Amino acid sequence: MTAMAEPNIESLADGFARQARCRPDAPALVWHDTEITYGELSAMAAAERARLDGLGLAPGVPVGVLAEKSPEAVALVLAGLLARRPVLLPSPALADSVLTTLFTQAGCATVVAPLGQVPRVSITASAHPDIPADTALLLTTSGSTGLPKIVPLGGQAMARFADWAAPTFGIGPGRSVLSVAPLNFDLCLLDVWTTLAAGGRVVLVDPARAANGRHLAEVLRSNRPHVVQAVPMFFALLMAAGAGGFDSVEHVMLTGDATPEHVLAGMPALFPKARLRNIYGCTETNDSLMSDVDSSPISIGDPLPGVSALLVDDGEVVRGSGTGELWVSTPFQTEGYLDRTRHTGKFAGHPTGANDRRYFRTGDLVRRGVDGRLFLVGRADFQVKVRGVAVNTAEVEHALLEHPDVLEAAVAAVPDPVAGLKLAAAVHRAPGSRLDSVVLREHCVRTLPRAAIPSTLRIADDPLPKTATGKVDRTAVGGRPQSTVERRVS
């Protein structure tokens, strides 16, 4: 573990402001066929800041932003960052009642949308909670077990992240970064906010067309980005569209979910000149580990500079090879959830008191091989018993994803009057695929033990339902709520 120095810039907002002053004519954003310069984006942010200032809010009082990703939404968030005002940025896909609760819980004085738009929810201002003084953004977890948790991210932590990410992936003037994830995702810390602070060009993918493989391929061809970070489904959509040969891309980062073998096999044809890496992280910690993808299974990686990673089994740190829960402490992490009552079992000191760092317990079971490499084993809360046989639903999902026509998969345990529990699965098949339940069941028979074969298989042509942070919502399959950490792992 190598310690990280203090960030070179005071904040990402300061970095953006410096780019706008020094390079006003340089491209900052691409949206559809329109390029927006740093000067133009700065003017948009200034107009939004004037609107926020006109509300007469006390310093440090947060505001809620409810908006889909767009240049106007980026400008609105920048306005909050430049004003040193915390911005709560939840998923617009959340129910109105959940959004209202989150905005109220964060003590937001108001909810705003980009100029010319009216937010679909409003709140009555309430006393704001004890928000850490350095808070810049307030993100949320998925809410897979109930109300999403609010995760405050400090300006210094975000700046330290940018200090690592920009040189690691060559982000700066004259460089383009593709932004696929919605604006409320932690992936945007690299794709959008680091890129703008470093003077790069952000190619925004319209969320309304993010599941269209042909459109994604055209965006890549037209804008020739150098850096691409996305979940495996993005790459599967490109392959299903018959795309490939994107030779401008130098860095590809897999993140967010397990990567099927057939997707890995197709990556060299998609990006023939790119260095392929896997990134592991959580909303609570941001990126934590990284590895080059050069073999299968994929290692979740080595700790980034300044990151401490432990395997803990029954309160003891695993030394050498072995399996345990992954605990991480990063220079980029939150100090804790806004609602401190939800810290239980998540944030803790070193299990043996060896240092005074604060660790996040990921809930992921990880194995360290004799060569020191780390591999994801699974999660304890994905373990169920079907007819007395232990089954890991994540492993069943992985088997389903290995079929070349499956883009997404979700598996849940549902009550059964005879067996106690049975497995239900839903998959999103590739466009144009003729995959049916008979073919998919045959695939399961070849790859899974009998108890792990889902009793029901639902095949859909549309993307599966998602949580607030874009994870496949397993509860929508009909299963019991399961505790999922907001992690990025392949």
Short mmCIF file of C-alpha atoms in Angstrom, two decimals:
data_model
loop_
_atom_site.label_atom_id
_atom_site.label_comp_id
_atom_site.label_asym_id
_atom_site.label_seq_id
_atom_site.Cartn_x
_atom_site.Cartn_y
_atom_site.Cartn_z
CA MET A 1 0.00 0.00 0.00
CA THR A 2 1.47 3.34 -1.12
CA ALA A 3 0.19 6.50 0.51
CA MET A 4 -1.35 9.19 -1.71
CA ALA A 5 -0.31 12.82 -1.43
CA GLU A 6 -2.86 15.58 -0.96
CA PRO A 7 -4.64 16.47 -4.24
CA ASN A 8 -3.02 18.93 -6.63
CA ILE A 9 -6.25 20.92 -6.98
CA GLU A 10 -8.54 22.22 -4.29
CA SER A 11 -11.59 20.63 -5.91
CA LEU A 12 -12.84 19.24 -9.22
CA ALA A 13 -14.91 22.41 -9.63
CA ASP A 14 -11.72 24.48 -9.40
CA GLY A 15 -10.12 22.29 -12.05
CA PHE A 16 -13.06 22.83 -14.38
CA ALA A 17 -13.02 26.59 -13.73
CA ARG A 18 -9.32 26.73 -14.58
CA GLN A 19 -9.91 24.88 -17.85
CA ALA A 20 -12.72 27.29 -18.74
CA ARG A 21 -10.48 30.31 -18.09
CA CYS A 22 -7.40 29.00 -19.87
CA ARG A 23 -9.00 27.01 -22.71
CA PRO A 24 -12.51 28.44 -23.30
CA ASP A 25 -12.64 27.26 -26.92
CA ALA A 26 -11.62 23.67 -26.17
CA PRO A 27 -14.37 21.01 -26.42
CA ALA A 28 -15.84 19.98 -23.07
CA LEU A 29 -18.93 17.93 -23.95
CA VAL A 30 -20.39 16.12 -26.94
CA TRP A 31 -24.14 15.57 -26.94
CA HIS A 32 -25.68 13.92 -30.00
CA ASP A 33 -24.15 15.91 -32.88
CA THR A 34 -23.38 19.03 -30.84
CA GLU A 35 -20.03 19.96 -29.29
CA ILE A 36 -20.03 22.31 -26.29
CA THR A 37 -16.87 24.20 -25.38
CA TYR A 38 -15.51 24.85 -21.91
CA GLY A 39 -16.47 28.49 -22.27
CA GLU A 40 -20.04 27.62 -23.24
CA LEU A 41 -20.39 25.07 -20.44
CA SER A 42 -18.98 27.59 -17.96
CA ALA A 43 -21.59 30.14 -19.06
CA MET A 44 -24.35 27.55 -18.63
CA ALA A 45 -23.04 26.72 -15.13
CA ALA A 46 -22.84 30.44 -14.27
CA ALA A 47 -26.49 30.93 -15.23
CA GLU A 48 -27.51 27.98 -13.06
CA ARG A 49 -25.38 29.27 -10.18
CA ALA A 50 -27.08 32.65 -10.39
CA ARG A 51 -30.43 30.85 -10.17
CA LEU A 52 -29.28 28.92 -7.09
CA ASP A 53 -27.86 32.06 -5.49
CA GLY A 54 -31.18 33.79 -6.09
CA LEU A 55 -32.93 31.27 -3.85
CA GLY A 56 -31.32 32.92 -0.82
CA LEU A 57 -30.21 29.67 0.77
CA ALA A 58 -27.88 29.60 3.74
CA PRO A 59 -24.30 28.44 3.01
CA GLY A 60 -23.82 24.70 3.08
CA VAL A 61 -27.50 23.83 2.76
CA PRO A 62 -27.84 21.05 0.15
CA VAL A 63 -30.03 21.14 -2.93
CA GLY A 64 -31.57 18.20 -4.73
CA VAL A 65 -31.03 17.80 -8.45
CA LEU A 66 -33.52 15.67 -10.37
CA ALA A 67 -32.44 15.29 -13.98
CA GLU A 68 -31.50 12.79 -16.64
CA LYS A 69 -27.97 13.07 -18.04
CA SER A 70 -27.62 15.98 -20.46
CA PRO A 71 -25.35 19.02 -20.88
CA GLU A 72 -27.91 21.08 -18.95
CA ALA A 73 -27.84 18.59 -16.06
CA VAL A 74 -24.02 18.64 -16.03
CA ALA A 75 -24.10 22.45 -15.88
CA LEU A 76 -26.57 22.40 -12.99
CA VAL A 77 -24.40 20.01 -10.93
CA LEU A 78 -21.33 22.11 -11.75
CA ALA A 79 -23.18 25.16 -10.45
CA GLY A 80 -23.67 23.47 -7.10
CA LEU A 81 -20.04 22.33 -6.95
CA LEU A 82 -18.75 25.79 -7.86
CA ALA A 83 -20.94 27.34 -5.15
CA ARG A 84 -19.59 24.83 -2.60
CA ARG A 85 -23.16 23.65 -2.07
CA PRO A 86 -23.75 19.89 -1.53
CA VAL A 87 -25.81 18.34 -4.34
CA LEU A 88 -27.98 15.27 -3.79
CA LEU A 89 -28.14 13.43 -7.10
CA PRO A 90 -30.52 10.46 -6.93
CA SER A 91 -31.76 8.34 -9.79
CA PRO A 92 -34.71 9.90 -11.65
CA ALA A 93 -36.03 6.33 -11.99
CA LEU A 94 -36.92 6.18 -8.29
CA ALA A 95 -40.54 6.48 -7.23
CA ASP A 96 -41.73 9.97 -6.29
CA SER A 97 -42.33 8.90 -2.70
CA VAL A 98 -38.77 7.58 -2.38
CA LEU A 99 -37.32 10.72 -3.95
CA THR A 100 -39.28 12.93 -1.59
CA THR A 101 -38.03 10.94 1.40
CA LEU A 102 -34.41 11.14 0.24
CA PHE A 103 -34.52 14.89 -0.45
CA THR A 104 -36.12 15.47 2.95
CA GLN A 105 -33.70 13.17 4.76
CA ALA A 106 -30.74 15.05 3.26
CA GLY A 107 -32.20 18.38 4.42
CA CYS A 108 -32.40 19.76 0.88
CA ALA A 109 -33.77 23.29 0.80
CA THR A 110 -35.33 22.69 -2.60
CA VAL A 111 -35.36 20.36 -5.59
CA VAL A 112 -34.23 21.79 -8.91
CA ALA A 113 -34.13 20.66 -12.52
CA PRO A 114 -32.18 22.26 -15.40
CA LEU A 115 -33.33 25.68 -16.62
CA GLY A 116 -36.64 25.43 -18.44
CA GLN A 117 -37.63 22.19 -16.71
CA VAL A 118 -39.86 21.61 -13.69
CA PRO A 119 -38.90 18.87 -11.23
CA ARG A 120 -41.67 16.34 -10.80
CA VAL A 121 -41.39 16.35 -6.99
CA SER A 122 -41.24 19.20 -4.50
CA ILE A 123 -40.45 19.24 -0.80
CA THR A 124 -40.96 21.37 2.27
CA ALA A 125 -37.58 22.56 3.50
CA SER A 126 -36.50 20.97 6.78
CA ALA A 127 -33.55 21.25 9.13
CA HIS A 128 -30.57 19.71 7.40
CA PRO A 129 -28.66 16.89 9.15
CA ASP A 130 -25.02 16.94 10.17
CA ILE A 131 -23.47 16.82 6.70
CA PRO A 132 -19.65 16.64 6.66
CA ALA A 133 -18.22 20.09 5.93
CA ASP A 134 -16.33 19.03 2.79
CA THR A 135 -19.30 17.28 1.15
CA ALA A 136 -19.60 17.96 -2.59
CA LEU A 137 -21.92 15.25 -3.91
CA LEU A 138 -24.49 13.09 -2.18
CA LEU A 139 -25.00 9.85 -4.11
CA THR A 140 -27.21 6.92 -3.14
CA THR A 141 -26.95 3.16 -2.99
CA SER A 142 -29.33 0.99 -4.97
CA GLY A 143 -32.02 0.58 -2.33
CA SER A 144 -32.26 -3.14 -3.02
CA THR A 145 -33.15 -3.77 0.64
CA GLY A 146 -35.38 -0.74 1.14
CA LEU A 147 -34.76 2.99 1.15
CA PRO A 148 -31.45 3.81 -0.61
CA LYS A 149 -28.67 4.98 1.68
CA ILE A 150 -27.29 8.49 1.09
CA VAL A 151 -23.51 8.50 0.58
CA PRO A 152 -21.76 11.88 1.05
CA LEU A 153 -18.60 12.28 -1.06
CA GLY A 154 -16.08 14.89 0.06
CA GLY A 155 -14.50 17.37 -2.33
CA GLN A 156 -10.99 16.39 -1.23
CA ALA A 157 -11.74 12.68 -1.70
CA MET A 158 -13.03 13.39 -5.22
CA ALA A 159 -9.94 15.48 -6.01
CA ARG A 160 -7.64 12.68 -4.80
CA PHE A 161 -9.53 10.30 -7.07
CA ALA A 162 -8.99 12.61 -10.06
CA ASP A 163 -5.29 12.90 -9.22
CA TRP A 164 -5.07 9.11 -9.55
CA ALA A 165 -7.45 8.56 -12.47
CA ALA A 166 -6.38 11.31 -14.90
CA PRO A 167 -2.73 10.23 -15.31
CA THR A 168 -3.57 6.53 -15.04
CA PHE A 169 -5.88 6.66 -18.06
CA GLY A 170 -4.28 9.58 -19.91
CA ILE A 171 -7.19 11.97 -19.37
CA GLY A 172 -6.47 15.58 -20.28
CA PRO A 173 -6.55 18.12 -23.12
CA GLY A 174 -7.03 16.52 -26.52
CA ARG A 175 -8.37 13.30 -25.00
CA SER A 176 -11.95 12.01 -25.17
CA VAL A 177 -13.77 9.88 -22.59
CA LEU A 178 -17.02 8.04 -23.27
CA SER A 179 -19.68 8.49 -20.57
CA VAL A 180 -22.23 5.67 -20.70
CA ALA A 181 -23.49 5.57 -17.11
CA PRO A 182 -26.35 7.76 -15.82
CA LEU A 183 -25.24 10.95 -14.10
CA ASN A 184 -26.14 9.65 -10.62
CA PHE A 185 -23.70 6.71 -10.94
CA ASP A 186 -20.35 6.81 -9.19
CA LEU A 187 -18.75 5.88 -12.54
CA CYS A 188 -19.31 9.51 -13.56
CA LEU A 189 -16.66 10.56 -11.05
CA LEU A 190 -14.17 9.41 -13.70
CA ASP A 191 -16.15 9.73 -16.92
CA VAL A 192 -17.50 13.24 -16.33
CA TRP A 193 -16.08 15.10 -13.33
CA THR A 194 -12.45 13.96 -13.54
CA THR A 195 -12.46 14.51 -17.30
CA LEU A 196 -13.79 18.06 -17.01
CA ALA A 197 -11.32 18.93 -14.23
CA ALA A 198 -8.44 17.60 -16.36
CA GLY A 199 -9.46 19.38 -19.56
CA GLY A 200 -10.67 16.37 -21.53
CA ARG A 201 -13.70 15.95 -23.77
CA VAL A 202 -16.71 14.03 -22.41
CA VAL A 203 -18.80 12.13 -24.96
CA LEU A 204 -22.21 11.82 -23.31
CA VAL A 205 -24.38 8.85 -24.28
CA ASP A 206 -28.07 9.72 -24.22
CA PRO A 207 -29.70 7.49 -21.54
CA ALA A 208 -32.71 7.03 -23.82
CA ARG A 209 -30.50 5.21 -26.35
CA ALA A 210 -27.98 3.54 -24.05
CA ALA A 211 -29.42 0.05 -24.70
CA ASN A 212 -29.22 0.37 -28.51
CA GLY A 213 -26.09 -1.41 -29.70
CA ARG A 214 -26.13 0.15 -33.17
CA HIS A 215 -26.42 3.64 -31.68
CA LEU A 216 -23.57 2.95 -29.25
CA ALA A 217 -21.39 1.78 -32.13
CA GLU A 218 -22.14 4.95 -34.09
CA VAL A 219 -21.24 7.12 -31.08
CA LEU A 220 -17.90 5.32 -30.84
CA ARG A 221 -17.23 5.60 -34.58
CA SER A 222 -18.19 9.28 -34.78
CA ASN A 223 -16.37 10.52 -31.68
CA ARG A 224 -13.35 8.19 -31.46
CA PRO A 225 -12.91 8.23 -27.67
CA HIS A 226 -9.65 7.20 -26.02
CA VAL A 227 -11.15 5.92 -22.76
CA VAL A 228 -14.19 3.67 -22.29
CA GLN A 229 -15.50 2.52 -18.92
CA ALA A 230 -18.70 0.48 -18.84
CA VAL A 231 -20.53 -2.52 -17.46
CA PRO A 232 -20.33 -5.82 -19.40
CA MET A 233 -23.77 -5.33 -20.94
CA PHE A 234 -22.46 -2.34 -22.92
CA PHE A 235 -19.84 -4.51 -24.61
CA ALA A 236 -22.35 -7.32 -25.16
CA LEU A 237 -24.67 -4.88 -26.94
CA LEU A 238 -21.85 -3.80 -29.26
CA MET A 239 -21.05 -7.42 -30.08
CA ALA A 240 -24.72 -8.24 -30.70
CA ALA A 241 -24.80 -5.31 -33.16
CA GLY A 242 -21.85 -6.78 -35.05
CA ALA A 243 -19.64 -3.80 -34.20
CA GLY A 244 -15.88 -3.79 -33.81
CA GLY A 245 -12.56 -2.27 -34.77
CA PHE A 246 -12.73 0.81 -32.53
CA ASP A 247 -9.04 1.54 -32.85
CA SER A 248 -9.05 4.98 -31.18
CA VAL A 249 -9.70 3.44 -27.77
CA GLU A 250 -6.57 3.01 -25.64
CA HIS A 251 -8.07 2.20 -22.24
CA VAL A 252 -11.06 -0.06 -21.58
CA MET A 253 -12.29 -0.63 -18.04
CA LEU A 254 -14.72 -3.42 -17.20
CA THR A 255 -16.76 -2.62 -14.11
CA GLY A 256 -20.07 -3.18 -12.39
CA ASP A 257 -20.69 -6.88 -12.81
CA ALA A 258 -19.26 -10.27 -13.73
CA THR A 259 -18.03 -10.42 -17.33
CA PRO A 260 -19.15 -13.51 -19.28
CA GLU A 261 -16.49 -15.54 -21.08
CA HIS A 262 -17.90 -14.85 -24.54
CA VAL A 263 -17.79 -11.10 -23.89
CA LEU A 264 -14.16 -11.34 -22.76
CA ALA A 265 -13.34 -13.35 -25.87
CA GLY A 266 -14.81 -10.65 -28.11
CA MET A 267 -13.04 -7.67 -26.52
CA PRO A 268 -9.88 -7.74 -28.71
CA ALA A 269 -12.01 -7.47 -31.85
CA LEU A 270 -13.99 -4.57 -30.39
CA PHE A 271 -10.94 -2.63 -29.19
CA PRO A 272 -7.86 -3.97 -30.97
CA LYS A 273 -5.44 -1.36 -29.55
CA ALA A 274 -6.79 -1.00 -26.02
CA ARG A 275 -5.36 -2.03 -22.68
CA LEU A 276 -8.11 -3.97 -20.93
CA ARG A 277 -8.52 -3.65 -17.15
CA ASN A 278 -10.97 -4.77 -14.51
CA ILE A 279 -11.93 -2.32 -11.76
CA TYR A 280 -13.46 -3.23 -8.41
CA GLY A 281 -15.10 -0.66 -6.17
CA CYS A 282 -18.21 0.45 -4.30
CA THR A 283 -20.23 3.64 -4.13
CA GLU A 284 -18.98 3.95 -0.56
CA THR A 285 -15.27 3.62 -1.43
CA ASN A 286 -15.01 4.46 -5.15
CA ASP A 287 -12.45 2.47 -7.15
CA SER A 288 -10.42 0.23 -4.87
CA LEU A 289 -8.64 -2.48 -6.85
CA MET A 290 -7.60 -2.88 -10.48
CA SER A 291 -6.04 -5.56 -12.64
CA ASP A 292 -5.10 -6.16 -16.24
CA VAL A 293 -7.41 -8.67 -17.91
CA ASP A 294 -5.04 -11.25 -19.32
CA SER A 295 -6.58 -14.55 -18.27
CA SER A 296 -9.73 -16.16 -16.93
CA PRO A 297 -10.96 -16.15 -14.21
CA ILE A 298 -10.41 -12.42 -13.81
CA SER A 299 -8.66 -11.24 -10.68
CA ILE A 300 -10.43 -8.35 -8.97
CA GLY A 301 -7.02 -6.72 -8.87
CA ASP A 302 -4.40 -5.15 -6.66
CA PRO A 303 -5.09 -2.23 -4.29
CA LEU A 304 -4.76 1.21 -5.86
CA PRO A 305 -2.22 3.67 -4.37
CA GLY A 306 -3.25 4.53 -0.83
CA VAL A 307 -5.77 1.68 -0.61
CA SER A 308 -5.67 -0.95 2.12
CA ALA A 309 -7.46 -4.24 1.40
CA LEU A 310 -7.93 -7.02 3.96
CA LEU A 311 -9.50 -10.46 3.92
CA VAL A 312 -11.21 -11.06 7.25
CA ASP A 313 -12.49 -14.41 8.50
CA ASP A 314 -14.19 -14.65 11.89
CA GLY A 315 -12.59 -11.43 13.06
CA GLU A 316 -9.07 -12.42 12.05
CA VAL A 317 -7.08 -11.11 9.09
CA VAL A 318 -6.32 -13.86 6.57
CA ARG A 319 -2.58 -14.05 5.94
CA GLY A 320 -1.36 -15.76 2.78
CA SER A 321 -3.77 -17.83 0.73
CA GLY A 322 -7.33 -18.24 1.98
CA THR A 323 -10.86 -16.85 1.81
CA GLY A 324 -12.54 -14.08 3.77
CA GLU A 325 -14.76 -11.04 3.56
CA LEU A 326 -13.10 -8.14 1.73
CA TRP A 327 -12.59 -5.01 3.81
CA VAL A 328 -11.26 -1.91 2.04
CA SER A 329 -10.12 1.56 3.05
CA THR A 330 -9.44 4.10 0.30
CA PRO A 331 -8.37 7.76 0.02
CA PHE A 332 -11.55 8.33 -2.02
CA GLN A 333 -14.18 6.94 0.33
CA THR A 334 -17.08 8.44 2.20
CA GLU A 335 -16.87 9.03 5.93
CA GLY A 336 -20.09 7.06 6.27
CA TYR A 337 -23.76 7.10 5.39
CA LEU A 338 -25.66 10.31 6.04
CA ASP A 339 -27.96 8.30 8.32
CA ARG A 340 -25.41 7.08 10.85
CA THR A 341 -27.85 4.50 12.23
CA ARG A 342 -27.24 2.49 9.03
CA HIS A 343 -23.51 2.07 9.68
CA THR A 344 -23.98 -1.16 11.62
CA GLY A 345 -21.95 -3.94 10.08
CA LYS A 346 -20.58 -1.71 7.31
CA PHE A 347 -17.97 0.74 8.64
CA ALA A 348 -15.39 -0.37 11.18
CA GLY A 349 -11.83 0.05 12.35
CA HIS A 350 -9.09 -2.47 11.59
CA PRO A 351 -10.30 -5.84 12.96
CA THR A 352 -7.18 -6.26 15.10
CA GLY A 353 -6.50 -2.59 15.76
CA ALA A 354 -3.32 -2.64 13.65
CA ASN A 355 -4.00 0.87 12.31
CA ASP A 356 -6.48 3.70 12.80
CA ARG A 357 -7.99 3.60 9.30
CA ARG A 358 -11.72 3.32 8.71
CA TYR A 359 -12.70 0.27 6.63
CA PHE A 360 -15.78 -0.54 4.61
CA ARG A 361 -16.99 -4.11 4.86
CA THR A 362 -17.98 -5.00 1.30
CA GLY A 363 -19.83 -8.21 2.07
CA ASP A 364 -17.95 -9.90 -0.79
CA LEU A 365 -16.23 -13.19 -0.14
CA VAL A 366 -12.81 -13.12 -1.79
CA ARG A 367 -10.14 -15.80 -2.21
CA ARG A 368 -6.43 -15.07 -2.27
CA GLY A 369 -4.45 -17.60 -4.29
CA VAL A 370 -0.96 -18.80 -3.52
CA ASP A 371 0.30 -16.23 -6.03
CA GLY A 372 -1.38 -13.43 -4.05
CA ARG A 373 -4.06 -12.66 -6.64
CA LEU A 374 -7.59 -11.96 -5.41
CA PHE A 375 -10.69 -13.60 -6.88
CA LEU A 376 -14.34 -13.01 -6.09
CA VAL A 377 -16.00 -16.11 -4.62
CA GLY A 378 -19.48 -14.74 -4.03
CA ARG A 379 -21.63 -13.24 -1.33
CA ALA A 380 -22.97 -14.88 1.78
CA ASP A 381 -26.40 -13.33 1.20
CA PHE A 382 -26.67 -15.04 -2.20
CA GLN A 383 -26.58 -18.46 -0.55
CA VAL A 384 -29.90 -20.33 -0.49
CA LYS A 385 -30.96 -23.93 -0.02
CA VAL A 386 -33.05 -25.67 -2.65
CA ARG A 387 -34.29 -29.10 -1.58
CA GLY A 388 -31.57 -29.18 1.03
CA VAL A 389 -28.77 -28.33 -1.42
CA ALA A 390 -26.77 -25.12 -1.03
CA VAL A 391 -26.98 -22.93 -4.15
CA ASN A 392 -25.39 -19.58 -4.85
CA THR A 393 -27.76 -17.53 -7.00
CA ALA A 394 -24.88 -15.37 -8.27
CA GLU A 395 -23.25 -18.50 -9.73
CA VAL A 396 -26.51 -19.39 -11.49
CA GLU A 397 -26.64 -15.89 -12.97
CA HIS A 398 -23.06 -16.27 -14.14
CA ALA A 399 -23.94 -19.56 -15.88
CA LEU A 400 -26.89 -17.94 -17.64
CA LEU A 401 -24.71 -15.06 -18.79
CA GLU A 402 -22.32 -17.49 -20.38
CA HIS A 403 -24.92 -18.16 -23.10
CA PRO A 404 -23.93 -15.87 -26.01
CA ASP A 405 -27.51 -14.65 -26.52
CA VAL A 406 -28.01 -13.52 -22.91
CA LEU A 407 -27.27 -9.87 -22.15
CA GLU A 408 -28.58 -9.73 -18.57
CA ALA A 409 -29.70 -12.29 -16.02
CA ALA A 410 -31.34 -12.21 -12.61
CA VAL A 411 -32.01 -15.14 -10.32
CA ALA A 412 -33.98 -15.15 -7.09
CA ALA A 413 -35.23 -17.71 -4.62
CA VAL A 414 -39.03 -17.75 -4.33
CA PRO A 415 -41.24 -19.66 -1.87
CA ASP A 416 -42.40 -23.13 -2.91
CA PRO A 417 -44.91 -25.20 -0.90
CA VAL A 418 -43.03 -28.45 -1.61
CA ALA A 419 -39.35 -27.55 -1.83
CA GLY A 420 -39.45 -24.58 0.54
CA LEU A 421 -37.59 -22.49 -2.03
CA LYS A 422 -37.20 -22.70 -5.77
CA LEU A 423 -35.20 -20.61 -8.24
CA ALA A 424 -36.80 -18.16 -10.65
CA ALA A 425 -34.74 -16.59 -13.43
CA ALA A 426 -35.26 -13.79 -15.91
CA VAL A 427 -32.97 -12.98 -18.81
CA HIS A 428 -32.71 -10.20 -21.38
CA ARG A 429 -31.84 -11.74 -24.74
CA ALA A 430 -29.83 -10.07 -27.48
CA PRO A 431 -31.67 -8.20 -30.26
CA GLY A 432 -32.69 -10.56 -33.04
CA SER A 433 -32.01 -13.64 -30.93
CA ARG A 434 -34.37 -16.62 -31.15
CA LEU A 435 -33.34 -17.90 -27.73
CA ASP A 436 -36.22 -19.66 -25.96
CA SER A 437 -36.70 -21.36 -22.62
CA VAL A 438 -36.05 -24.83 -24.05
CA VAL A 439 -32.63 -23.85 -25.42
CA LEU A 440 -31.76 -21.95 -22.27
CA ARG A 441 -32.78 -24.84 -20.03
CA GLU A 442 -30.57 -27.19 -22.07
CA HIS A 443 -27.71 -24.75 -21.51
CA CYS A 444 -28.41 -24.84 -17.76
CA VAL A 445 -28.47 -28.63 -17.71
CA ARG A 446 -25.01 -28.69 -19.30
CA THR A 447 -23.49 -26.13 -16.95
CA LEU A 448 -25.25 -26.34 -13.57
CA PRO A 449 -25.96 -29.01 -10.94
CA ARG A 450 -29.56 -30.15 -10.82
CA ALA A 451 -30.53 -28.14 -7.73
CA ALA A 452 -29.21 -24.94 -9.32
CA ILE A 453 -31.33 -25.15 -12.48
CA PRO A 454 -34.08 -22.51 -12.26
CA SER A 455 -37.61 -23.87 -12.05
CA THR A 456 -38.92 -20.95 -14.10
CA LEU A 457 -37.18 -19.09 -16.91
CA ARG A 458 -38.57 -15.82 -18.22
CA ILE A 459 -37.05 -14.42 -21.42
CA ALA A 460 -37.48 -10.76 -22.28
CA ASP A 461 -36.53 -8.62 -25.27
CA ASP A 462 -36.35 -5.49 -23.11
CA PRO A 463 -33.74 -4.71 -20.44
CA LEU A 464 -34.49 -6.13 -17.00
CA PRO A 465 -35.74 -3.80 -14.23
CA LYS A 466 -32.98 -1.87 -12.49
CA THR A 467 -32.29 -0.52 -9.03
CA ALA A 468 -31.53 3.16 -8.48
CA THR A 469 -27.90 2.66 -9.43
CA GLY A 470 -28.48 0.52 -12.49
CA LYS A 471 -28.02 -2.93 -11.00
CA VAL A 472 -30.43 -5.62 -12.15
CA ASP A 473 -33.26 -5.67 -9.61
CA ARG A 474 -33.49 -9.25 -8.40
CA THR A 475 -36.53 -8.50 -6.26
CA ALA A 476 -38.48 -7.82 -9.46
CA VAL A 477 -37.97 -11.46 -10.45
CA GLY A 478 -40.14 -12.43 -7.49
CA GLY A 479 -37.50 -13.26 -4.92
CA ARG A 480 -36.92 -12.06 -1.40
CA PRO A 481 -35.01 -8.79 -0.99
CA GLN A 482 -31.30 -9.44 -0.84
CA SER A 483 -28.65 -7.18 0.64
CA THR A 484 -26.47 -5.95 -2.20
CA VAL A 485 -23.44 -3.74 -1.72
CA GLU A 486 -22.98 -1.08 -4.35
CA ARG A 487 -19.87 -2.65 -5.74
CA ARG A 488 -18.17 -2.72 -9.07
CA VAL A 489 -16.63 -6.08 -9.67
CA SER A 490 -15.95 -8.35 -12.58
#
